[in-house]
Coordinates of C-alpha atoms in Angstrom, one line a residue:
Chain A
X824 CA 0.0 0.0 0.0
X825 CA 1.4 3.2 -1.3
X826 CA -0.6 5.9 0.7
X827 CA -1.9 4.6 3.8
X828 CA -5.1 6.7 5.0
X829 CA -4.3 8.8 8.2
X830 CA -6.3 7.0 10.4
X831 CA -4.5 3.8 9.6
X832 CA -0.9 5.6 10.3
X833 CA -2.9 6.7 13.1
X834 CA -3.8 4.2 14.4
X835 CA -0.6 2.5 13.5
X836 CA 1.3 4.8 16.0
X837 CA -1.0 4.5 18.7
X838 CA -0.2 0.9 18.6
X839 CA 3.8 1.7 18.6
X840 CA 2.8 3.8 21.2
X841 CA 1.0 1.1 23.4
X842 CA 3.7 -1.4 22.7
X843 CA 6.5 0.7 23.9
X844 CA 8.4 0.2 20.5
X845 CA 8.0 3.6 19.7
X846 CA 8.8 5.7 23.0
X847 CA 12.1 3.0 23.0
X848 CA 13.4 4.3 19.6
X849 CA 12.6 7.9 20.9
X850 CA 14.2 7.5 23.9
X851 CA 17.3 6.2 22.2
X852 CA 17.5 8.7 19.3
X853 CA 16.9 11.9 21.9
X854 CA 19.6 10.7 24.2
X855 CA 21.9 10.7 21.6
X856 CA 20.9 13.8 20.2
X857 CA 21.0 15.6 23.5
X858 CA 24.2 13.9 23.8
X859 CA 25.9 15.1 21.0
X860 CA 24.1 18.9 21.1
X861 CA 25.3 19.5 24.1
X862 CA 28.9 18.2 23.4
X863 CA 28.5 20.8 20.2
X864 CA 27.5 23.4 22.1
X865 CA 29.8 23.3 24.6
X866 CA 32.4 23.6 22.4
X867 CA 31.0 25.0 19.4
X868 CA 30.3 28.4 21.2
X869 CA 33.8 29.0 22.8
X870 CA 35.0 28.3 19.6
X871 CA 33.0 30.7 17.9
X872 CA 33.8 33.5 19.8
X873 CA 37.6 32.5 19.4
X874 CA 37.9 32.3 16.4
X875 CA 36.2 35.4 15.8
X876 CA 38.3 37.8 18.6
X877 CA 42.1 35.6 18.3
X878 CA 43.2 36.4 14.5
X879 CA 45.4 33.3 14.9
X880 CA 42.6 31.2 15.5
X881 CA 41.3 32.4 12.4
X882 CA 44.4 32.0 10.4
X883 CA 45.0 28.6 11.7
X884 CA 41.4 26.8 12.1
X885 CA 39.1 29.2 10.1
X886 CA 39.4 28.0 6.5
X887 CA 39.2 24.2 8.2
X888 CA 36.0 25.3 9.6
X889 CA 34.9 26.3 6.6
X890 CA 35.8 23.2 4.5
X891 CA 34.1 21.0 7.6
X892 CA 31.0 22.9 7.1
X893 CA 30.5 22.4 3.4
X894 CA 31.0 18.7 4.3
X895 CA 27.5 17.0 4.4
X896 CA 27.5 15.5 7.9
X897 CA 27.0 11.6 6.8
X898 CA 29.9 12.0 4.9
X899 CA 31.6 11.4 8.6
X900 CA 30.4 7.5 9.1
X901 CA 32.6 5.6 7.0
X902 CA 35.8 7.2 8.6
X903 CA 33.8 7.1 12.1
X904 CA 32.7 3.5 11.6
X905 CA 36.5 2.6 11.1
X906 CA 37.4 4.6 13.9
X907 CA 34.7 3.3 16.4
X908 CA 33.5 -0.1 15.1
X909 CA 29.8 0.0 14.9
X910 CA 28.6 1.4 17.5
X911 CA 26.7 4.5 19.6
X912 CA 30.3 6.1 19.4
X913 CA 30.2 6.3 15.3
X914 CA 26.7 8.4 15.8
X915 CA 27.1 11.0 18.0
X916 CA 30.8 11.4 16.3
X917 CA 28.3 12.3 13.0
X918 CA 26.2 14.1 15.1
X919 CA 28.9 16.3 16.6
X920 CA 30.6 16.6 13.2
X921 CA 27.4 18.1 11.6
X922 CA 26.2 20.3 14.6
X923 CA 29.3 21.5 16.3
X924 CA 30.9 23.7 13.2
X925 CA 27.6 25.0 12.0
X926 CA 27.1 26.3 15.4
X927 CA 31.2 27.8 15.4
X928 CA 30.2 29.4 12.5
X929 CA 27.3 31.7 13.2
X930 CA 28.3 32.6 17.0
X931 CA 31.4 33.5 14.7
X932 CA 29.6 35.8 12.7
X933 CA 27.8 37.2 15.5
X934 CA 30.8 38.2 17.7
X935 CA 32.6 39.8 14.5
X936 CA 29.3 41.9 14.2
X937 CA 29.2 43.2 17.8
X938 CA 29.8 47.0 18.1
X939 CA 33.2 47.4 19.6
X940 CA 32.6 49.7 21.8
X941 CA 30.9 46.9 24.2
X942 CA 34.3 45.6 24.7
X943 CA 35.8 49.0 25.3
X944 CA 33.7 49.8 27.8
X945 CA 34.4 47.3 29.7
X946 CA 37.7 47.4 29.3
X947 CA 37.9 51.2 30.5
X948 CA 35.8 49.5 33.4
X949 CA 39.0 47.8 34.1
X950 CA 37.8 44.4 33.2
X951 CA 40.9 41.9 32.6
X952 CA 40.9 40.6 29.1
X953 CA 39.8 37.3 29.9
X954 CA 36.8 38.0 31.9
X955 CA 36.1 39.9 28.5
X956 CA 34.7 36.7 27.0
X957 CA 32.0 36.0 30.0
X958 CA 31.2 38.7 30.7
X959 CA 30.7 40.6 27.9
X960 CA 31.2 38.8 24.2
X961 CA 29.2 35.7 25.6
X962 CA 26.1 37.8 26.7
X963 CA 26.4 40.4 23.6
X964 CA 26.4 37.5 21.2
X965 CA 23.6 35.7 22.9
X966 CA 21.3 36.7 20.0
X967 CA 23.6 34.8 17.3
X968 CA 24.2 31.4 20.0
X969 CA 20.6 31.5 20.1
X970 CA 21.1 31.2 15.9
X971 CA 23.8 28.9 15.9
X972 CA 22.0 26.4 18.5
X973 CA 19.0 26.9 16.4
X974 CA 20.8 26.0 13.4
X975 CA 23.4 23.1 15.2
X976 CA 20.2 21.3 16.5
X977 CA 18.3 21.2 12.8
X978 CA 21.5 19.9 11.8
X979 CA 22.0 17.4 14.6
X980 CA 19.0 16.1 14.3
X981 CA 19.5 15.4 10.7
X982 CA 22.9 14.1 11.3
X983 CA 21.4 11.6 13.5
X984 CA 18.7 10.5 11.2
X985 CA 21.2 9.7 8.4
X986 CA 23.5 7.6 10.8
X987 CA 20.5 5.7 12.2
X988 CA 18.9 5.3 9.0
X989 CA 22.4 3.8 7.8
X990 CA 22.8 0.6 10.8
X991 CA 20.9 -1.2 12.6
X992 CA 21.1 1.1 15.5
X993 CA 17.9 1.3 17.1
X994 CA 16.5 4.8 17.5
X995 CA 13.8 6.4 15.3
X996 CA 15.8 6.0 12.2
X997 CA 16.1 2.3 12.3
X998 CA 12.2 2.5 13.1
X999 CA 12.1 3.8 9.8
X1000 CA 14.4 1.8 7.4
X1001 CA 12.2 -1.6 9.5
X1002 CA 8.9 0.1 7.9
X1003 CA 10.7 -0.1 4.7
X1004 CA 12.3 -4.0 5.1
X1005 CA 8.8 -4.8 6.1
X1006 CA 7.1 -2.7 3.4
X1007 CA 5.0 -1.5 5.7
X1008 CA 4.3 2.0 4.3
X1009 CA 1.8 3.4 7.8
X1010 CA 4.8 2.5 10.0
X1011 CA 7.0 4.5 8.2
X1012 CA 4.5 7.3 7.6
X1013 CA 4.3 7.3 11.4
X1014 CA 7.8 8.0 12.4
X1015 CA 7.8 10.0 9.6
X1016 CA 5.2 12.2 11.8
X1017 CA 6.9 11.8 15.3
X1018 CA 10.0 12.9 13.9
X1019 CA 8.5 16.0 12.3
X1020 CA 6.6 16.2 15.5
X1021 CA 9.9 16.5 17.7
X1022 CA 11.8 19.0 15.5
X1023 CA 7.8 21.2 16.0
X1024 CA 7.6 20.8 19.5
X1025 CA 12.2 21.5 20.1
X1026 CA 11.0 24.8 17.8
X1027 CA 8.3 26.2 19.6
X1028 CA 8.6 25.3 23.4
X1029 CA 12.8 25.6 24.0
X1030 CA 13.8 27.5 20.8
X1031 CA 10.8 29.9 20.6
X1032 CA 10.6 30.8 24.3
X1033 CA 14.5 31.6 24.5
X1034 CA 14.3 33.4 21.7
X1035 CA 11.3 35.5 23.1
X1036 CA 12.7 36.2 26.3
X1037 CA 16.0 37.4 24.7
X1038 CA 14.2 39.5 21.8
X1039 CA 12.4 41.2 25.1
X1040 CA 15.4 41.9 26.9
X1041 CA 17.1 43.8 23.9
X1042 CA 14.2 45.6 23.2
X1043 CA 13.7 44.4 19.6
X1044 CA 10.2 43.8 17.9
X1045 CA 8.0 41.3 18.1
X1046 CA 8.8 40.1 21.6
Chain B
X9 CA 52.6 71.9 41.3
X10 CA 52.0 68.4 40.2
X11 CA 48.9 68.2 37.9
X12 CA 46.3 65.1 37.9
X13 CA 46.9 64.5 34.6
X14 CA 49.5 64.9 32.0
X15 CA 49.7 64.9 28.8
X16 CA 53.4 65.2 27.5
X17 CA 54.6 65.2 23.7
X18 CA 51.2 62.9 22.7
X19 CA 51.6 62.0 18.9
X20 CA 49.7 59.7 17.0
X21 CA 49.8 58.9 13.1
X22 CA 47.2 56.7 11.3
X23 CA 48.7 54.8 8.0
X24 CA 46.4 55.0 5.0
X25 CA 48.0 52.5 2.0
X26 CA 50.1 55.2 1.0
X27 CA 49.7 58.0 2.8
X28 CA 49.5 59.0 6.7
X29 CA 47.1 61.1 8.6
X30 CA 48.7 62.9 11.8
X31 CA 45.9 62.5 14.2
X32 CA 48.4 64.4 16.6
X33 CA 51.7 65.8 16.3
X34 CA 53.0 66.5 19.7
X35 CA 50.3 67.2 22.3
X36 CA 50.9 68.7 25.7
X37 CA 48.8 70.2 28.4
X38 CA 47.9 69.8 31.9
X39 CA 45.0 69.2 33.5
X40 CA 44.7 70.2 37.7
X41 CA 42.2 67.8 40.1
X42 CA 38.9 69.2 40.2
X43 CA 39.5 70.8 36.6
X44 CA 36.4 71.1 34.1
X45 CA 38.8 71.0 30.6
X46 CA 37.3 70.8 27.2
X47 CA 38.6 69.6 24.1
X48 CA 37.3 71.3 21.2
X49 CA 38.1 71.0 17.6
X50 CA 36.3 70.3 13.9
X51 CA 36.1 66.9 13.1
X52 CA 39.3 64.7 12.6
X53 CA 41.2 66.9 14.5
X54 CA 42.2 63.9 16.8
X55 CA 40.5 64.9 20.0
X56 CA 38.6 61.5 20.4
X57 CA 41.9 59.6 19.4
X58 CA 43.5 61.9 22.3
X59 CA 40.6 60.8 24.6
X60 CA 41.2 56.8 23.3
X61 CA 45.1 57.4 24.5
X62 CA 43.9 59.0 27.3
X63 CA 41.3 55.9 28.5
X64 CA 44.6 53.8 27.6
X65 CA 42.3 52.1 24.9
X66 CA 44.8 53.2 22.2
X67 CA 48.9 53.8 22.5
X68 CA 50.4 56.9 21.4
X69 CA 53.1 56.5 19.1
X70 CA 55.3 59.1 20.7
X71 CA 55.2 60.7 23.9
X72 CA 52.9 59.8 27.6
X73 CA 49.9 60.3 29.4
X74 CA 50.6 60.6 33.4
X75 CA 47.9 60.6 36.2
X76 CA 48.9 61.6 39.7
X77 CA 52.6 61.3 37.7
X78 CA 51.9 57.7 36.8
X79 CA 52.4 56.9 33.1
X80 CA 49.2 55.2 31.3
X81 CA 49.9 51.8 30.1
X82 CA 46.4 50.5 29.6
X83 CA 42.9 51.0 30.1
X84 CA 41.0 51.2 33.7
X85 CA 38.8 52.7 36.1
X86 CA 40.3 55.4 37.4
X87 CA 40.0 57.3 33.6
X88 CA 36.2 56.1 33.4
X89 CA 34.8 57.0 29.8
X90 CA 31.5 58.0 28.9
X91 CA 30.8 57.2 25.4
X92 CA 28.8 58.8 22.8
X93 CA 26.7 56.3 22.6
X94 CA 26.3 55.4 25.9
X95 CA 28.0 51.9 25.2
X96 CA 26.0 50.6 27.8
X97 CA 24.7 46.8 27.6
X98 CA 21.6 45.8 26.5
X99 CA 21.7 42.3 28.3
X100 CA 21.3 43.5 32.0
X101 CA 18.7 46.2 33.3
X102 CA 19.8 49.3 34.3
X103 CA 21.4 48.6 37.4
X104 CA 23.3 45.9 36.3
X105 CA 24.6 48.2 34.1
X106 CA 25.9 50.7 36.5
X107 CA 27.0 47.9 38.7
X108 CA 29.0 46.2 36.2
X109 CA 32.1 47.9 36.5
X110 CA 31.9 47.7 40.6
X111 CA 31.3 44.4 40.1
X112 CA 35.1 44.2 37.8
X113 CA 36.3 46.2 40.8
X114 CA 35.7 43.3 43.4
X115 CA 33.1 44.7 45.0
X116 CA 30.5 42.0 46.8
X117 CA 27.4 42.1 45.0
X118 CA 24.8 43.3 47.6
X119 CA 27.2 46.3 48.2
X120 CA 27.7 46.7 44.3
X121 CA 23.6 46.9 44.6
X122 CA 23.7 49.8 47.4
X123 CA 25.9 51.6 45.3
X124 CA 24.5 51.3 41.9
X125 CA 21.3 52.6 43.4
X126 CA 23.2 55.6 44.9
X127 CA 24.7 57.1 42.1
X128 CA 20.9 56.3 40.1
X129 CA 19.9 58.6 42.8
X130 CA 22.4 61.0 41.8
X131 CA 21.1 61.1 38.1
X132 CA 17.5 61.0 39.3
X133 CA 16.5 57.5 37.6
X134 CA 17.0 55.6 40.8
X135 CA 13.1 54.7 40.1
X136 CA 13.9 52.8 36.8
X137 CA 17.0 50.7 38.6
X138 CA 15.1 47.4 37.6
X139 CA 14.0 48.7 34.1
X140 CA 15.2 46.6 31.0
X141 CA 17.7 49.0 29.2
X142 CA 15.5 49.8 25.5
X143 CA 12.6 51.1 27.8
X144 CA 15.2 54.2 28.0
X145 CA 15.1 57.6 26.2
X146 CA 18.4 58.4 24.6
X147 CA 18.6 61.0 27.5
X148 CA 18.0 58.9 30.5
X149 CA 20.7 55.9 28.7
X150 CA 23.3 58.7 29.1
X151 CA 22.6 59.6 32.5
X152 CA 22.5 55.8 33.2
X153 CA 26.3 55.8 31.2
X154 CA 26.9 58.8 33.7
X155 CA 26.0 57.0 36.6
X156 CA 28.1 54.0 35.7
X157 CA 31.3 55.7 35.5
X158 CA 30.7 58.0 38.5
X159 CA 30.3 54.7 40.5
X160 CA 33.6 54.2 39.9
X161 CA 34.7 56.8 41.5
X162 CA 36.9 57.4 38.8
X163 CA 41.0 59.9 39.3
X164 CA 39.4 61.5 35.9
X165 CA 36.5 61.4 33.8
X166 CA 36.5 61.2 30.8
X167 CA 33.9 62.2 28.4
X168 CA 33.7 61.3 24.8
X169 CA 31.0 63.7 22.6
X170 CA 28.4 62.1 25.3
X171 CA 25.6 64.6 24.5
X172 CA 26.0 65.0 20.6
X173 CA 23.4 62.4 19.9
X174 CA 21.2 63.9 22.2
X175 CA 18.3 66.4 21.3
X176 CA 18.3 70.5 22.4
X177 CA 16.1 70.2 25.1
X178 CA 17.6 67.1 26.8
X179 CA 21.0 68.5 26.0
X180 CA 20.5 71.6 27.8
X181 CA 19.1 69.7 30.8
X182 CA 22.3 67.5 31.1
X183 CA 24.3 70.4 30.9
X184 CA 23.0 71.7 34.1
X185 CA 23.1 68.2 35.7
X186 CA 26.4 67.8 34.5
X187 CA 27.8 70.7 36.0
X188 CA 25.9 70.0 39.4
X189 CA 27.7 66.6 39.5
X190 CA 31.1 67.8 39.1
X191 CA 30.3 71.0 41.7
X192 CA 29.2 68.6 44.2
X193 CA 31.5 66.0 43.8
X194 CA 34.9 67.4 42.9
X195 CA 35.3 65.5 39.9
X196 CA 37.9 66.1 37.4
X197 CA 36.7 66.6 33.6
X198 CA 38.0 65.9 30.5
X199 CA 35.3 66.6 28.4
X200 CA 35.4 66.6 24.5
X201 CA 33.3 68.1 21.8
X202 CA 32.7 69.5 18.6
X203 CA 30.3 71.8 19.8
X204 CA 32.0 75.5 20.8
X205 CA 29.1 77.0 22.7
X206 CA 29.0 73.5 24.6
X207 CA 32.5 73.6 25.3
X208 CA 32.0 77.2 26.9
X209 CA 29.1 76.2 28.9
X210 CA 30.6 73.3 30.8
X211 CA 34.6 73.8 30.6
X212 CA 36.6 75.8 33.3
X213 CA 39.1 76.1 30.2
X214 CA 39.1 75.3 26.7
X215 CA 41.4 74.2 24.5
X216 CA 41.1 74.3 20.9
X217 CA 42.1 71.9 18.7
X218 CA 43.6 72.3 14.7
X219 CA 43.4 69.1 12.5
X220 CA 45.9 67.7 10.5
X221 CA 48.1 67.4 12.2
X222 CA 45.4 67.8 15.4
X223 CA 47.6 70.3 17.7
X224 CA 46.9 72.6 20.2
X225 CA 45.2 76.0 18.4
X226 CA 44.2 78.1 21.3
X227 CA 43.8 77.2 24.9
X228 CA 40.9 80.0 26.6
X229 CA 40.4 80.2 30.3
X230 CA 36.7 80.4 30.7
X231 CA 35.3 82.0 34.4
X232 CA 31.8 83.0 33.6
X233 CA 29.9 82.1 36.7
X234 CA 28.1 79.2 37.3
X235 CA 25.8 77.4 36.6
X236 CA 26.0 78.5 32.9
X237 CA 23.3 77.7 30.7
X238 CA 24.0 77.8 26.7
X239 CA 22.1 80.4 25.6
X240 CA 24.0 83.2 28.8
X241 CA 24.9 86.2 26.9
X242 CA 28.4 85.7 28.0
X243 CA 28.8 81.7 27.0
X244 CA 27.7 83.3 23.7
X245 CA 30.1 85.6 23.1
X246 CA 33.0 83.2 24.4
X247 CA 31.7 81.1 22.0
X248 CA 31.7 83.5 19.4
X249 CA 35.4 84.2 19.5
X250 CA 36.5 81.3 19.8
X251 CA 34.6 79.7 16.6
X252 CA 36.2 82.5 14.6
X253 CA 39.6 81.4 15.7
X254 CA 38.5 78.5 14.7
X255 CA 37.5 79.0 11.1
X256 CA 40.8 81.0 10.9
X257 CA 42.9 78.2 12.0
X258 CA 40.9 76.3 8.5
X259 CA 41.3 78.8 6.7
X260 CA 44.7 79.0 7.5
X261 CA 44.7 75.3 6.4
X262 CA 43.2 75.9 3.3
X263 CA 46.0 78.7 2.2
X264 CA 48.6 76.4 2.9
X265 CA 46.8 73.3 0.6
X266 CA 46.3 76.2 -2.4
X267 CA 48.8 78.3 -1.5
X268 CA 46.2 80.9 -2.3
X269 CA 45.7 84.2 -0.1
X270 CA 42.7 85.1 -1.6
X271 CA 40.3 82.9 0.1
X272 CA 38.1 85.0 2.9
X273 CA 35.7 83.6 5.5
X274 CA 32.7 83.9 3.1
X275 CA 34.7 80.8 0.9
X276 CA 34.7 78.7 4.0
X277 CA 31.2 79.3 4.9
X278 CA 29.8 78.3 1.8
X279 CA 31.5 74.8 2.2
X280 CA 34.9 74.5 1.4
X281 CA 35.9 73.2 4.5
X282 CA 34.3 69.7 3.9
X283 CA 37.2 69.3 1.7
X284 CA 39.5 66.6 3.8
X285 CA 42.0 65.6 0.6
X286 CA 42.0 65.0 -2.9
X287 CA 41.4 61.6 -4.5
X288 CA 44.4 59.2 -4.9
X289 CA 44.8 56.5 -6.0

């Protein structure tokens, strides 16, 4: 069956639902997301705002960054397969490959379009040049993090979808290559749905709200 | 007699690709504690680049900057700058803001607080302490920018164009405030501006500034009583002479770029003096 009605893939996912298949791949596929965000973030953002203050940074790492970031993210999994065997390791390496230098990349931008006088205020307020970077570069950027995580998680996301989609992995994506295998068109339809339904719900309630809250503080329309 | 802050032999060249400005060729002047000084000039006549070396936020390719006969090396606290634009920070509400530099100082939070809503007092604002920053007229931000650097109970302060972006009315306003704040509290000023009536309004003494190379034009003691408002018959004629000087010190330029004696004040009125160079290439 090509096009299942919606109430069978309804009806299909409340079954996944009540046999627990379904909240087990999620469960699996948004640990490892969260996993791998967070180690993107974490180091995505400092390196962001590096390489956009230290010019050697730039010189060194900034045209690598670039390259990395034209590379589609899957393209990581045969050289982290070798690395890592077949395993959770080889995933969030692809996750963290796809998320981490997309997220470098626009904090980047947003530091390098910062007015300088933020920074020389605060210098002529005798803060030391390292406490620079809290206190003021990683609060007056927080408009482009809020980008870049926006962007890093899309990616992420995607990342992990490829990778699971590729081996038997468990997780959403392998949810959705067994619909295939078993030709069953409503199961695929209905991960199809929860997946879309994640990336919604991610948007709205953490990504919207943040973004709300920040647009408020600065002042800036529609807050 | 030891100044609070000296300015010896301060000279400062930009390079273009091929050619070089001189921002400053060999600066000097004193400025005594408690002093109101001005620096006034047209633009690019270096006397923001003066107030950078000043701050420390920029080096001076030749000669020093002492306070309390201690050479300048870098930027910090006790040469708090007010900005033009107020350079305040749009992530923390107005009190943060004041208390940010206190806070770089080391001092505890809770105190940091006390203090912060002192000197909002001082600026009469202390009822928007908790306000987000953009809810702010351009007037109040600058008394907020005020407030911040006062906190900081700063050797001098300094004072970059801080009213230029400001209108009349709130201008005028400020400049009474201003001069209340410094009466009361002793401060000394280093005020700078391209505005000659505004420079005779607040300064003690003015010094005038010549571009290219930016040098010291005229320097005018100023004791009309205070508090001065801009539009005092005396602050006008103050001002008065010393635009003239002014445009006499361009036209003087312009002679020397045409070698050409017949250029009067009327010439420079209707323009000529927006002429900075001719192209190169």
């Amino acid at each position: 069956m090509l096009f299942p009605s919606p109430y069978r893939v309804g009806s299909t996912l409340i079954q996944e639902f009540r046999d627990g298949s379904l909240l087990n791949a999620t469960a699996i596929s948004l640990r490892r997301v969260l996993l791998g965000y967070s180690i993107s973030l974490v180091i995505g953002v400092p390196l962001g705002i590096v390489l956009a203050r230290v010019k050697f940074v730039e010189d060194t790492l900034g045209s690598l960054v670039s390259a990395f970031q034209s590379l589609p993210s899957i393209c990581w999994l045969p050289l982290a397969l070798l690395w890592f065997g077949l395993n959770d390791r080889a995933i969030l390496f692809v996750v963290v490959a796809g998320s981490l230098v997309s997220i470098a990349i626009a904090v980047q931008d947003g530091v390098k379009n910062l007015s300088p006088t933020y920074v020389r205020a605060a210098l002529t307020m005798g803060t030391p040049s390292w406490r620079i970077y809290t206190h003021v570069l990683l609060p007056a950027s927080l408009p482009s993090i809020l980008t870049g995580a926006k962007l890093g998680w899309g990616y992420a996301w995607r990342a992990l979808m490829s990778g699971e989609l590729l081996f038997v992995s468990l997780g959403l994506g392998q949810m959705l290559m067994q619909g295939r295998e078993l030709a069953d068109m409503s199961q695929v339809l209905s991960v199809m749905a929860v997946i879309m339904g994640l990336g919604l719900l991610t948007d709205r309630l953490i990504f919207g709200s943040l973004e709300r809250h920040v647009r408020r503080r600065w002042g800036l329309a529609g807050a | 007699m030891s100044a609070k802050l000296s300015i010896r032999n301060v000279a400062k060249r930009f390079s273009g690709q091929d050619h070089q400005v001189n921002a400053l060729s060999s600066v000097s002047f004193d400025v005594q504690a408690g002093e109101f000084l001005v620096l006034v000039g047209p633009s690019g006549c270096g006397k923001s680049t003066l107030l950078s070396i000043i701050a420390g936020l920029e080096k001076a390719d030749s000669g020093e900057v002492l306070v309390d006969g201690i050479p300048v090396t870098r930027p910090g606290p006790d040469r708090a700058l007010v900005f033009q634009d107020g350079a305040l920070f749009p992530w923390l509400n107005v009190r943060k803001n004041v208390e940010f530099g206190l806070r770089q100082k080391g001092v505890t939070a809770g105190e940091a607080s006390d203090r912060a809503i002192h000197f909002l007092e001082q600026v009469g604002l202390a009822k928007f302490a908790e306000n987000a920053l953009y809810t702010l007229s351009g007037g109040m931000r600058q008394r907020v920018a005020i407030a911040r650097v006062l906190s900081l109970e700063p050797e001098v302060l300094l004072m970059d164009e801080p009213f230029s972006a400001l209108d009349a009315i709130t201008r005028e306003d400020l400049y009474v405030e201003v001069q209340e704040l410094w009466q009361n509290r002793g401060a000394t000023i280093v005020f700078v501006t391209h505005n000659v009536r505004e420079a005779v309004t607040l300064g003690d003494r003015v010094i005038l500034l010549a571009s290219d190379p930016g040098r010291i034009q005229l320097e005018v003691p100023v004791d009309i009583l205070r508090p001065r408002h801009i539009d005092d018959v005396d602050v006008a004629r103050t001002a008065q002479l010393l635009s003239q000087s002014m445009r006499q010190g361009r036209e003087n330029i312009l002679q020397e770029v045409w070698n050409d004696e017949q250029f009067t004040e009327n010439d420079l009125l209707r323009g000529f003096d927006r002429l900075m160079g001719d192209y190169r290439q």
